[in-house]
Short mmCIF file of N, CA and C in Angstrom, two decimals:
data_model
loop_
_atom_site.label_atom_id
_atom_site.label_comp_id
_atom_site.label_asym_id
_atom_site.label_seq_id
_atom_site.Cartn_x
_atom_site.Cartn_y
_atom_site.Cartn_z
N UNK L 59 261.25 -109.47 -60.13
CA UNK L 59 262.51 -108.81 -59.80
C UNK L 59 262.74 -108.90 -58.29
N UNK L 60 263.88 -109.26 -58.04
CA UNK L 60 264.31 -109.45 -56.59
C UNK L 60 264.64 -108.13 -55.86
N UNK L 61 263.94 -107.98 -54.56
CA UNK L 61 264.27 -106.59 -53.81
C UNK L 61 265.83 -106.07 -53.54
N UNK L 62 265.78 -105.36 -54.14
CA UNK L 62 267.39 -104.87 -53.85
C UNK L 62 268.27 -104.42 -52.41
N UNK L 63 269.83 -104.96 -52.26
CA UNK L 63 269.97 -105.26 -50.99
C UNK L 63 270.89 -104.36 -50.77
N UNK L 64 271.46 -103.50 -49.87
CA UNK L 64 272.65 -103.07 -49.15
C UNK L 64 272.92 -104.38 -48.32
N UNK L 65 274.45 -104.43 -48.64
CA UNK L 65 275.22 -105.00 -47.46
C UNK L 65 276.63 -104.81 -47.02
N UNK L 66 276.72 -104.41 -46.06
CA UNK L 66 277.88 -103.63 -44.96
C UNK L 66 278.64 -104.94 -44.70
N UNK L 67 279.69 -104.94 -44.92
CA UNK L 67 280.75 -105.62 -44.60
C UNK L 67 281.65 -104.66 -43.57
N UNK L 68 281.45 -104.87 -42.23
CA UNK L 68 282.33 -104.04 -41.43
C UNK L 68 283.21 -105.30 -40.27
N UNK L 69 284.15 -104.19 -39.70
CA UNK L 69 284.67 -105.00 -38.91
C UNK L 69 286.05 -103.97 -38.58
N UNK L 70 286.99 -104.56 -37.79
CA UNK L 70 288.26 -103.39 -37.14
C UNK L 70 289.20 -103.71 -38.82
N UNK L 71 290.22 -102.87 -38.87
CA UNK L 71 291.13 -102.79 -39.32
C UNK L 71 292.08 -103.97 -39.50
N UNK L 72 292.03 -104.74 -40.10
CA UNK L 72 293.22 -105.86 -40.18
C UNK L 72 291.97 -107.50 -39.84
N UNK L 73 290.84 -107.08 -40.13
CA UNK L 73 289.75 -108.44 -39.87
C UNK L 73 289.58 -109.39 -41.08
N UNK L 74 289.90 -108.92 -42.55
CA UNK L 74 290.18 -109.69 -43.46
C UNK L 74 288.85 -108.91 -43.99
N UNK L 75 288.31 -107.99 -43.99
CA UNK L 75 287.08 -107.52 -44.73
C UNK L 75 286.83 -107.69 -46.69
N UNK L 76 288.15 -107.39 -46.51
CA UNK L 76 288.08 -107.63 -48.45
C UNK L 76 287.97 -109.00 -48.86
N UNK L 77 289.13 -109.58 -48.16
CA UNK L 77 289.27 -110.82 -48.66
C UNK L 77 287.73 -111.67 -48.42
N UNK L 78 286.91 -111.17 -47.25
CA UNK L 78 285.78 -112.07 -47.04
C UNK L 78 284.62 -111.65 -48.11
N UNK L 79 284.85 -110.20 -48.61
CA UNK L 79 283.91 -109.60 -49.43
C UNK L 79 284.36 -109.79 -50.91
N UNK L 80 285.57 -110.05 -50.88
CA UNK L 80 285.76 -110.82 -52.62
C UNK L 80 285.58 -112.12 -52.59
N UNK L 81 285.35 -113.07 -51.76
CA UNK L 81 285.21 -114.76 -51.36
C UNK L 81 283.45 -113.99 -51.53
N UNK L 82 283.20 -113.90 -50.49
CA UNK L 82 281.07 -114.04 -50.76
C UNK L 82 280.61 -113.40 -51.37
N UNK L 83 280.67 -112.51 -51.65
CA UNK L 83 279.58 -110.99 -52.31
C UNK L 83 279.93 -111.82 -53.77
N UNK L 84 280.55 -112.24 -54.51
CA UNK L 84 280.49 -112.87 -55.94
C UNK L 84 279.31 -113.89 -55.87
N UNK L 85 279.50 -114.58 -54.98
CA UNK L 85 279.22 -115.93 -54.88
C UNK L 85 277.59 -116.41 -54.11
N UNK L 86 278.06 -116.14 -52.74
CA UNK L 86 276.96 -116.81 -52.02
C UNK L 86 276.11 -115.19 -51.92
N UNK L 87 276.34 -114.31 -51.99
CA UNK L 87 275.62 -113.23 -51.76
C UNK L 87 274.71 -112.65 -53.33
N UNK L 88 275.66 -112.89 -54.23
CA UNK L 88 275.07 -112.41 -55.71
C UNK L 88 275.17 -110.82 -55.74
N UNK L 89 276.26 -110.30 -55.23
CA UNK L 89 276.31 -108.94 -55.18
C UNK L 89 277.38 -108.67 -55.75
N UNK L 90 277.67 -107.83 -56.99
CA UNK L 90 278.57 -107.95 -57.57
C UNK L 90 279.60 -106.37 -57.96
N UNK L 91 278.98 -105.21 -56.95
CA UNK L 91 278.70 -103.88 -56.66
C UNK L 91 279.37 -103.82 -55.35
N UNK L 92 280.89 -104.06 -55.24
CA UNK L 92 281.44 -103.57 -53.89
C UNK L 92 282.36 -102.70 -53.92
N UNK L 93 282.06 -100.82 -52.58
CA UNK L 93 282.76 -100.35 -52.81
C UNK L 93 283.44 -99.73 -51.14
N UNK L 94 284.55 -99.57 -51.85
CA UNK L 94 285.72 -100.03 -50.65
C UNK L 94 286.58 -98.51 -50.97
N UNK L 95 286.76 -98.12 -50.02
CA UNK L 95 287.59 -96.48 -49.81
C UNK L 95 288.88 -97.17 -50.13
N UNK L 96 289.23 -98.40 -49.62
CA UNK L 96 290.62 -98.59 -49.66
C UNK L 96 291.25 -98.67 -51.01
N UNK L 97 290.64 -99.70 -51.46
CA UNK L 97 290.77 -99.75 -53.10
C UNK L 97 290.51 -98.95 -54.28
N UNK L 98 289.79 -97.65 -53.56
CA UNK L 98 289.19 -96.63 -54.42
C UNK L 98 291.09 -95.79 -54.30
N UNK L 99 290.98 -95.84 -53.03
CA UNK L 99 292.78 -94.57 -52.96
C UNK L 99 293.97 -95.81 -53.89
N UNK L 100 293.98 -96.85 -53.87
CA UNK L 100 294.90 -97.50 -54.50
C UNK L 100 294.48 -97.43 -55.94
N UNK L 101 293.49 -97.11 -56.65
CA UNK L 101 293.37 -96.75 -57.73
C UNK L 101 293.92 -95.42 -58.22
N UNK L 102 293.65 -94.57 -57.09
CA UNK L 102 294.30 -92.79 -57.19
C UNK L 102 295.33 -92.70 -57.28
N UNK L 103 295.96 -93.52 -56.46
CA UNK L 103 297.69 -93.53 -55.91
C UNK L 103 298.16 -94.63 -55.76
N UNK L 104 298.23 -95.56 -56.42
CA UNK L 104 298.73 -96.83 -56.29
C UNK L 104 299.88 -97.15 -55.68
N UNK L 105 300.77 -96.16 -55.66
CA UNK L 105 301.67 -96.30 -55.05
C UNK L 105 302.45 -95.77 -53.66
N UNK L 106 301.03 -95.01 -52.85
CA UNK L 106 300.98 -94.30 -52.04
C UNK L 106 299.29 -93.43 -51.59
N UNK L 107 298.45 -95.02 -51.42
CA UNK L 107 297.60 -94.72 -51.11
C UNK L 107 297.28 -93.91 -50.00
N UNK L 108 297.93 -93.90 -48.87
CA UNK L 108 297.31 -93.35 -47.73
C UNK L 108 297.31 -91.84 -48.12
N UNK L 109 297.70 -91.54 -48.76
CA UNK L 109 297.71 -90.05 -49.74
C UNK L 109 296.23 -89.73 -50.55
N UNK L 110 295.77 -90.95 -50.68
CA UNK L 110 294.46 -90.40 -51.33
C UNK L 110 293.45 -91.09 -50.35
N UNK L 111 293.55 -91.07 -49.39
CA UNK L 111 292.29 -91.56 -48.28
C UNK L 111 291.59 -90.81 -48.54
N UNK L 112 291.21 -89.24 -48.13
CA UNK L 112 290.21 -87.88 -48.00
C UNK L 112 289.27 -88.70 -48.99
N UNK L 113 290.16 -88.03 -50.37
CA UNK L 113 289.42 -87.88 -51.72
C UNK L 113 288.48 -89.43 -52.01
N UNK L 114 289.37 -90.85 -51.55
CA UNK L 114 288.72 -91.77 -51.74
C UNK L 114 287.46 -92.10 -50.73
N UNK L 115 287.24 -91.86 -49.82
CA UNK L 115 286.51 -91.54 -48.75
C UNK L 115 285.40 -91.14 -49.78
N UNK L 116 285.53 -89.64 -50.03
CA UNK L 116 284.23 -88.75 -50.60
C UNK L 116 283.24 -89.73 -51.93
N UNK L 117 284.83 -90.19 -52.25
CA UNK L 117 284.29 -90.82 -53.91
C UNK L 117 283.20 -92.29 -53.15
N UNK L 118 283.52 -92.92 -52.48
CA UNK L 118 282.99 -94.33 -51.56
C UNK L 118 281.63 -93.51 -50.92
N UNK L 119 281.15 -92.09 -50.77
CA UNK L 119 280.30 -91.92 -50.54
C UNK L 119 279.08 -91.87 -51.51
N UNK L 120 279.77 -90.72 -52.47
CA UNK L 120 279.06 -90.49 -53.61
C UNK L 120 278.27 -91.94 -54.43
N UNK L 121 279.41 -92.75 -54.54
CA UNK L 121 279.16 -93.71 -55.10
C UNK L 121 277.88 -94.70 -54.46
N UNK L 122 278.17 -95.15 -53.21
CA UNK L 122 277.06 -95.63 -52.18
C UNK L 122 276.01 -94.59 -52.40
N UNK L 123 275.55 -93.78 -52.42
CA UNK L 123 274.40 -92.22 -52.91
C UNK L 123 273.62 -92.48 -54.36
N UNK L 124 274.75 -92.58 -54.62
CA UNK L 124 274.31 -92.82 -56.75
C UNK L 124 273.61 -94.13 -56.73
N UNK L 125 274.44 -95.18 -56.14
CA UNK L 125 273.54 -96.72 -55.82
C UNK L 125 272.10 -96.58 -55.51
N UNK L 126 272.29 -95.79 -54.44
CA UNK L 126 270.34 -95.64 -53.62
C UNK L 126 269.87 -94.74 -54.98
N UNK L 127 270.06 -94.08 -55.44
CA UNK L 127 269.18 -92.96 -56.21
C UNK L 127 268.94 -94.17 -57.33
N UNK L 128 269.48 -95.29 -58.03
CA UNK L 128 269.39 -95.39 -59.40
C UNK L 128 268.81 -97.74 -58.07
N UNK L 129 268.36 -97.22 -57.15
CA UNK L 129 268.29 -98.57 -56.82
C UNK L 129 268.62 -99.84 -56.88
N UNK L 130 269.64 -99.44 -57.23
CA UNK L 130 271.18 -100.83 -57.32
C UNK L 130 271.69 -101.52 -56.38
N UNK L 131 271.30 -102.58 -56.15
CA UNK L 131 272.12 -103.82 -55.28
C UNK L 131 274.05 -102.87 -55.01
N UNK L 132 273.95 -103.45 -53.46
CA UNK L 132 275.61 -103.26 -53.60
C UNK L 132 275.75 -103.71 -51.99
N UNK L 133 277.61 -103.29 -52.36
CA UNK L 133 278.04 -103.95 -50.63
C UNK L 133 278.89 -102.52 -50.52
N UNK L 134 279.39 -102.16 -49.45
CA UNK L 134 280.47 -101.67 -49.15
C UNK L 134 280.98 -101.89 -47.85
N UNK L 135 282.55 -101.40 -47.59
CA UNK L 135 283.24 -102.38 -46.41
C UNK L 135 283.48 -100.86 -45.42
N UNK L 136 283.27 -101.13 -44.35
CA UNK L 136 283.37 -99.93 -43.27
C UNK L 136 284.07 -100.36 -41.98
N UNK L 137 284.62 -99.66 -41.17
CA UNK L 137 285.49 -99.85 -40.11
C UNK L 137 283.97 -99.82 -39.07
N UNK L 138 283.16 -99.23 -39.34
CA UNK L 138 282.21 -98.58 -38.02
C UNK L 138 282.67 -97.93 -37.22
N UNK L 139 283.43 -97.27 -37.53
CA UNK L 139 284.48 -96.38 -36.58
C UNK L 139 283.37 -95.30 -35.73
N UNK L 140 281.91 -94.98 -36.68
CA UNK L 140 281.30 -93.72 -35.84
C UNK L 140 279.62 -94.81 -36.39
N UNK L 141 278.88 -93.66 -36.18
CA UNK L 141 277.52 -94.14 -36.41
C UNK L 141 276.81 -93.22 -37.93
N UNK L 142 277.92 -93.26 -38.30
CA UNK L 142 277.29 -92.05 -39.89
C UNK L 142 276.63 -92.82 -40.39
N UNK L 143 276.76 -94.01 -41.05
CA UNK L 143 275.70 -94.97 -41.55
C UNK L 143 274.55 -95.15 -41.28
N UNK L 144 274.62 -95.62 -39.99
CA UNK L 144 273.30 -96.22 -39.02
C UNK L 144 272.11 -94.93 -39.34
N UNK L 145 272.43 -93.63 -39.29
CA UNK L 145 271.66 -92.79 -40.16
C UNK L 145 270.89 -93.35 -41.23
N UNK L 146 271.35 -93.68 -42.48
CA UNK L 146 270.97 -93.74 -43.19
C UNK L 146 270.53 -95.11 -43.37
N UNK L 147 270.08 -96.30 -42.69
CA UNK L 147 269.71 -97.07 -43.14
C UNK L 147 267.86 -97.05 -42.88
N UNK L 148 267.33 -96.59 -41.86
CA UNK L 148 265.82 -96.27 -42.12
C UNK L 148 265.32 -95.72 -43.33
N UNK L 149 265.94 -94.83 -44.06
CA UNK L 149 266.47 -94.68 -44.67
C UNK L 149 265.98 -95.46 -46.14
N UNK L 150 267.22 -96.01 -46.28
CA UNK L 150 267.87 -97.38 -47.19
C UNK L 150 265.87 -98.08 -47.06
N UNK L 151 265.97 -98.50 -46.00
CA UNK L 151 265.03 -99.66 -45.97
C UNK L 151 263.62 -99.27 -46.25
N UNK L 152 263.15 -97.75 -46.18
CA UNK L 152 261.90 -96.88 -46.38
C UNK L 152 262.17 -97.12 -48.33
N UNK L 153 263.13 -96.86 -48.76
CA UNK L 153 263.19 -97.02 -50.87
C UNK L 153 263.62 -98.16 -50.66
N UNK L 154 262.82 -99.34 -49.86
CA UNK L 154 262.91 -100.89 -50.46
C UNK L 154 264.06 -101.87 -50.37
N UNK L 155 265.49 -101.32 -50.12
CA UNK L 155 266.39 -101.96 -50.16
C UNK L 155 266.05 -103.12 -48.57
N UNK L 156 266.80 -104.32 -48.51
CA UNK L 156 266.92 -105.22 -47.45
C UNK L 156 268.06 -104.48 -46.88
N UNK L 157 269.03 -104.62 -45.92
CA UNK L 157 269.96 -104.23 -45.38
C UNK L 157 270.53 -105.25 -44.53
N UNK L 158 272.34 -105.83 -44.96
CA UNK L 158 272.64 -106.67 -44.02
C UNK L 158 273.40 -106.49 -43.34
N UNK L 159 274.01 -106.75 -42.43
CA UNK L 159 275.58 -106.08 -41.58
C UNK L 159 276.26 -107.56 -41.10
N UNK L 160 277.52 -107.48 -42.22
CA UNK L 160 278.39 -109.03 -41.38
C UNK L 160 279.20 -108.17 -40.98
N UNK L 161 279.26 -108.27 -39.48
CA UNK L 161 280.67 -107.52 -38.70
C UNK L 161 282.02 -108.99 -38.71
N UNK L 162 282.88 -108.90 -38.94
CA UNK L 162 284.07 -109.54 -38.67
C UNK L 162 285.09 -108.77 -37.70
N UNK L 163 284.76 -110.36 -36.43
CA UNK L 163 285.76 -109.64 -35.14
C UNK L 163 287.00 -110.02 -35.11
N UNK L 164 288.10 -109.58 -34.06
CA UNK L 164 289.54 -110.15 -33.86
C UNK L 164 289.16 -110.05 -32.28
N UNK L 165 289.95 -110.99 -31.80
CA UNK L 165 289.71 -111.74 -30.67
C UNK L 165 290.39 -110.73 -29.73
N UNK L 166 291.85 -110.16 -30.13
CA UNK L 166 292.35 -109.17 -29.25
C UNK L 166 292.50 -107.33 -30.53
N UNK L 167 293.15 -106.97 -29.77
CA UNK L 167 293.94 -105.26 -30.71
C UNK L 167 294.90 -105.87 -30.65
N UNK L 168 295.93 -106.63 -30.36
CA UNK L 168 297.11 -106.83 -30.50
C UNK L 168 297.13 -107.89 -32.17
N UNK L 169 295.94 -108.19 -31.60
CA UNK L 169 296.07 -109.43 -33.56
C UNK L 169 295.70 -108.35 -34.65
N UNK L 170 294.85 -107.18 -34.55
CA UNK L 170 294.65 -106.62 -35.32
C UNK L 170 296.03 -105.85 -35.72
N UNK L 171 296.73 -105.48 -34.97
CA UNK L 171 298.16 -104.71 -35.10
C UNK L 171 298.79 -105.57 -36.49
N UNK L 172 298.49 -106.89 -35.47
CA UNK L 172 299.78 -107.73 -36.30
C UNK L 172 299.00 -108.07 -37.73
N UNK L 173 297.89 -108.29 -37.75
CA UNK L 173 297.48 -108.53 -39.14
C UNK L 173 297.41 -107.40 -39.96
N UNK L 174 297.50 -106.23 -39.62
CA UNK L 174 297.87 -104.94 -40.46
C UNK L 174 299.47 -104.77 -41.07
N UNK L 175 300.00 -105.24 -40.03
CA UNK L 175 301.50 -105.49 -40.30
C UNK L 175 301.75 -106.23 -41.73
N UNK L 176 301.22 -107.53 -41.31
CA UNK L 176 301.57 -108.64 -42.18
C UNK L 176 301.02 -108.07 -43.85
N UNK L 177 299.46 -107.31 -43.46
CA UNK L 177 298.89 -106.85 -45.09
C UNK L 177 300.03 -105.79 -45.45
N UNK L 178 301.19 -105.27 -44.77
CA UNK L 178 301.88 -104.14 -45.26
C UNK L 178 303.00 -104.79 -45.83
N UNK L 179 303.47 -105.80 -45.21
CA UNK L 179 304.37 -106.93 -45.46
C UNK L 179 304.10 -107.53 -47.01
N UNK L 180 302.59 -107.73 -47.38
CA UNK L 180 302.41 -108.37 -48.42
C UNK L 180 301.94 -107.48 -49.92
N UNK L 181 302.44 -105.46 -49.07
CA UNK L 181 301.92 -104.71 -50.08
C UNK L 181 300.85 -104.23 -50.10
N UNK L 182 300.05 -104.47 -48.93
CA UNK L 182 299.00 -103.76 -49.32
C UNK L 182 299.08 -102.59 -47.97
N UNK L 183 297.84 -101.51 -47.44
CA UNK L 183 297.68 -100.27 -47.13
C UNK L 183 298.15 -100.37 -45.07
N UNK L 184 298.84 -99.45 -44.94
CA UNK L 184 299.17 -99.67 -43.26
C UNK L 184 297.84 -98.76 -42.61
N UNK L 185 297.87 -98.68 -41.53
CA UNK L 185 296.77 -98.35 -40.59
C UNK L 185 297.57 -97.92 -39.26
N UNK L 186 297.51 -96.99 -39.01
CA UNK L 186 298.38 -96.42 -37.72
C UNK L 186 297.90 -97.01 -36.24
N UNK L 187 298.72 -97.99 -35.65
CA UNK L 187 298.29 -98.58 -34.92
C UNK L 187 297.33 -98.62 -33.92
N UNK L 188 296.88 -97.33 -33.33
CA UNK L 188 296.31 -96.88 -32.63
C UNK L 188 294.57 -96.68 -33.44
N UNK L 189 294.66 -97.13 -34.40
CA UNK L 189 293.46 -96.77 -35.02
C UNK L 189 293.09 -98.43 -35.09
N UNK L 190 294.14 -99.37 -35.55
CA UNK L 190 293.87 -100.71 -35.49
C UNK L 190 293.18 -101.02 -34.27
N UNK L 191 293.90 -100.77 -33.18
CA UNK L 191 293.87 -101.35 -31.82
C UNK L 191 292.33 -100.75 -30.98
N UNK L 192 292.26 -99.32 -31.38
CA UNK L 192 290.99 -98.22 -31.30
C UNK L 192 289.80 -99.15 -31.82
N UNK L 193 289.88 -99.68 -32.86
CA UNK L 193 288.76 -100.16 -33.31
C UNK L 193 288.03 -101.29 -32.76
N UNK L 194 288.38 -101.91 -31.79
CA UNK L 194 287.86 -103.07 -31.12
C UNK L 194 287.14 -102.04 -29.53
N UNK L 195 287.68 -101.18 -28.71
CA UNK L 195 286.96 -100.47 -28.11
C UNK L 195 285.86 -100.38 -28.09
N UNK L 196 285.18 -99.64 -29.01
CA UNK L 196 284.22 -99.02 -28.86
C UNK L 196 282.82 -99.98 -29.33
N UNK L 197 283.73 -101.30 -30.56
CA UNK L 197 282.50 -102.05 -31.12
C UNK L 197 281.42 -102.43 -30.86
N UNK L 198 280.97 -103.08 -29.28
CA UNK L 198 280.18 -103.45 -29.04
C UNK L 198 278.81 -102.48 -28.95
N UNK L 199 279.24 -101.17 -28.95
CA UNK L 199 278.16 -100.07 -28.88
C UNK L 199 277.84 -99.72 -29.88
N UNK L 200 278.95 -99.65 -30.95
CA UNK L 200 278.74 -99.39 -32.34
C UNK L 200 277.33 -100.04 -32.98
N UNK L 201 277.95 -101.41 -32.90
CA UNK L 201 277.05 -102.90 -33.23
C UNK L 201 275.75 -103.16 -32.65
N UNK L 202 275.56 -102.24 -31.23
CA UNK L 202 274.03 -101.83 -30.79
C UNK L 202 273.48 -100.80 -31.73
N UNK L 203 273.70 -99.85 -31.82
CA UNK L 203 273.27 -98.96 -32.37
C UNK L 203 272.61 -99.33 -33.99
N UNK L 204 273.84 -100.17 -34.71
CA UNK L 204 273.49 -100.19 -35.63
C UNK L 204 272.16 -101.39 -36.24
N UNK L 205 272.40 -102.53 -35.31
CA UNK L 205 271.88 -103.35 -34.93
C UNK L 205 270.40 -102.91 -34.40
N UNK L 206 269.93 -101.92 -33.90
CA UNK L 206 268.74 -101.47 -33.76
C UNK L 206 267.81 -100.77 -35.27
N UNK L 207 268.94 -100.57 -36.59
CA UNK L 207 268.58 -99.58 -37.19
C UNK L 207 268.43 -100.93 -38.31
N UNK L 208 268.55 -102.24 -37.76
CA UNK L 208 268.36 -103.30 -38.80
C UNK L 208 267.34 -104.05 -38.51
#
């Protein structure tokens, strides 16, 4: 039996996180267990997700929790907005799991704006700009931190 893996798909707001985690995690990763706050509120509210962020949030926790307890392979996609994770991966890696982190960058905040735009354009969830643009700030410290806990 193969050791079971967490893997973090993070990156800013508007970096293509899903689309890169429905392209690999099938495929080249063999992980077939990805869970995503975003897609959890578009299940709640399909038609007005940003309305069920909170609740989808809690459920993307629980769920990542239930994974470690029952030792199940999985991915989930995170902004890294804080260091709540990085907690828990000594963690993760003490009950056996591997742990991977693909961060996906944007070169400026101004591309992240616009590629949030364009996903709102094509229907899918907006991101208040300042949270897009916020998210490239702080990364490089984020990505230490977490990066030490791997």
């Amino acid at each position: 039996m193969s050791q079971s893996k967490i893997i973090i798909i993070a990156g800013p707001n508007g970096a293509g996180k899903t689309t890169f985690a429905q392209e690999f995690l099938p495929g080249e990763a063999n992980c077939l267990t990805f869970i995503n706050s975003d897609l959890i509120a578009a299940g709640l509210a399909p038609f007005n997700p940003e309305r069920a962020a909170f609740k989808a949030g809690r459920l993307m926790l629980e769920e990542i929790f239930e994974n470690v307890r029952k030792s199940r392979s999985f991915s989930f996609e995170t902004t890294l907005s804080g260091s709540s994770y990085s907690r828990h991966i000594p963690e993760w890696r003490s009950a056996g799991y591997k742990v991977k982190l693909f961060y996906l960058r944007l070169a400026t905040p101004e591309l992240a704006i616009v590629r949030v735009r364009n996903r709102v354009i094509m229907g899918g969830h907006d991101v208040p700009e300042q949270l897009s643009a916020g998210d490239l700030s702080g990364a490089g410290k984020i990505l230490r931190i977490y990066t030490r806990k791997l």
